């Protein structure tokens, strides 16, 4: 019985969308008001999904207390109340939420559970982004 | 890196569920209070999902400003504050939210991005409908 | 110990904003797209608030099961899946949500509990209206 | 035209996570505060998804009035305002939400529509679980 | 400049509504399915509101980090993942959400800020309760 | 019949909490992670409430289309996708959400309707702030 478990985390961060490789005009064209030099910010919602067989003894797919501890250490301590542009993960990488989702997927892939399915990031209540890795879904790739 | 981008639009419309090909009794049987001759209405939420590779220069999958302009012109200007039964799209077609999702999928398929995945329509906070086209998912067909 | 109890009900209805006493131009000026002759609709949320002393034996302020029965009979059976313009309550009265809130307050005033405080109506997730009666708050009049 | 129809139900229940086959220490290790001997509870949201062709005459995939009646009889009457640990479904089975999702999937599989896709259960606003049956998705198995 | 600051906390608990002073029949009459002997539960949302002048130097009305610490120690550690009926606060007091709001108001009154205005408790997304103390509002008593 | 009309606007902005008049240590003490030198951000929700008599002809309390135009020009064009610290309104004023609510109240006071009641600002889904002006409520001062 493969069950999917999803858990949501909340973090507040700022970013500026600006590609060094583009001219000022091209940046304004690509990003509009998100190119504002002083940045802006969001309350991001990060939802991570794992799948796996239900352990017949405990009735659980994954240890959510361990997942919370992992998320606090590797996601919240690093990205909550941060300016994404100043972080190493976004050195030379525009901190769009597309790229943020890929970065977060790479982080959660290191959690001690083999069944990472996807990372879903809500930038606003009307905008969201999903990344499921490079493979096929399930196991990555498609929604 | 294929990332999925979803964007939500909000519109208020009215409809009456009534099939011309059915008797009055069969209509009441099929639609219940939704068959009320004077109609009723909803705040619909329309969420469209595209997928594609992340552009390595801009970090984006699709131009959401262009998508918003497309949605304002082809979806909101047409369906927001409208009575669905009076529109050409629903001539001879019962304006159920199933059919509305299919209509909206056909509209978003004309947007200048090849990766349309699906259209999700919320009729109420407890009712929603998804249509992903006729092919296979991804690329259509399944959720 | 005066405690406030609030309960939410959900209904879907359609309306057209049009004042018979105004010209066609003045109607379009006043109501914009809400004056569309075929109407449109909403998922309305109706929240009613009563206050009163907590009964020391039962620990309750009001009988919510009775309130639900009252709301089903006098609010949902009448307004859910209806076209507001066709109802007697809106004969000669434009079915704005301001007026709808006043109508609903009049209905809930007949419920068998003396502590009606206010009626709150959400027309969309961004628009809401409150009516607390003609007196002073508490006991009516102000928020 | 295969359309997916999802419908949400709300129920309040209590549970205690405790495996008879584990020691007291192992139970505390596995379940933390959820192992509290007196239990705790949640407002569960249950969303069931069916898929099928849109009936060309009615424009519908499934009869949602019948689905509601089925859910009231087989889901809400049994699990709403209940203590999950006391029910036969959880005799010898820990009432985790993983197992609850599997139980609910088994119940909805008996509804008179062949296209059950999955059951999604929200335990809190930050925790959710999906079960799509033992086969392939669509048709079960993967999200 | 008196500003109102509100902060929400989330906790999951179970309760059974049953008054020792009432007969079994009267209990069923008063509480319906909430009188089920094995209990049920909710995800409660607790929102507390303080008011005060904005400190001209810090721009703040209250220290929310201290409030969070207070809430973790005095509210969450006590009521989250608990069975309300087993707690001293509800010895001889039916754990209705009316009474829970009064209990929580008494707790927050001990926080080191003089401007407690009210406690708002959501039992479900459709049911909520407010208690503002025994005095006048502001300063207690009315909403 | 005095009815209260509330309307919500959404904006994304960044800020850093830092008082020039305080030492580095005192700033970290007062603001914690919100004092991070590179800032962070939020999706703010701004809800403004006006009250007034219902116009017997139009059934409306205020012209919401005009209010939207006012908000776009004076609130969204200025604060959406901005860094609050760089704006004149926050020159010498720490951009806490308390102060932001007071600033927004001052702006909405210039709207062509006499019945401004309060401004409510949500910084996150768990944090909100209300300002009702210096007078009495209604008419200002209390919630």
Short mmCIF file of C-alpha atoms in Angstrom, two decimals, chain E residues 1-8 10 47 54 57-62 64 137-138 143, chain F residues 19 21-22 30-31 94 96 98-99 102 125-132 141-143:
data_model
loop_
_atom_site.label_atom_id
_atom_site.label_comp_id
_atom_site.label_asym_id
_atom_site.label_seq_id
_atom_site.Cartn_x
_atom_site.Cartn_y
_atom_site.Cartn_z
CA UNK E 1 -1.70 55.50 18.28
CA UNK E 2 -3.43 52.43 19.67
CA UNK E 3 -2.85 49.46 17.41
CA UNK E 4 -4.34 45.99 17.84
CA UNK E 5 -2.04 43.01 17.41
CA UNK E 6 -3.47 39.53 16.87
CA UNK E 7 -1.57 36.27 16.78
CA UNK E 8 -2.84 32.79 15.96
CA UNK E 10 -2.87 26.00 16.34
CA UNK E 47 -6.15 33.92 18.19
CA UNK E 54 3.01 51.84 19.26
CA UNK E 57 11.41 53.73 19.08
CA UNK E 58 10.73 50.10 18.12
CA UNK E 59 7.48 50.56 16.23
CA UNK E 60 5.97 47.64 18.13
CA UNK E 61 3.00 47.20 20.46
CA UNK E 62 4.05 43.94 22.07
CA UNK E 64 5.63 38.73 19.84
CA UNK E 137 -14.68 46.68 25.24
CA UNK E 138 -12.04 47.88 24.79
CA UNK E 143 -16.53 42.54 20.65
CA UNK F 19 15.91 51.12 14.64
CA UNK F 21 18.37 54.86 17.54
CA UNK F 22 19.21 51.45 19.00
CA UNK F 30 14.13 43.70 19.80
CA UNK F 31 13.68 42.17 16.36
CA UNK F 94 10.79 51.36 11.48
CA UNK F 96 6.91 47.26 11.39
CA UNK F 98 2.08 48.27 13.24
CA UNK F 99 3.51 51.36 11.56
CA UNK F 102 -0.99 53.47 10.60
CA UNK F 125 -1.51 33.98 8.08
CA UNK F 126 -0.87 33.99 11.83
CA UNK F 127 -0.06 37.69 12.44
CA UNK F 128 -2.36 40.64 11.94
CA UNK F 129 -2.63 44.27 12.98
CA UNK F 130 -5.56 46.70 13.14
CA UNK F 131 -5.60 50.47 13.34
CA UNK F 132 -8.80 52.46 13.67
CA UNK F 141 -10.10 54.21 18.26
CA UNK F 142 -11.27 50.76 19.23
CA UNK F 143 -11.87 47.58 17.37
#
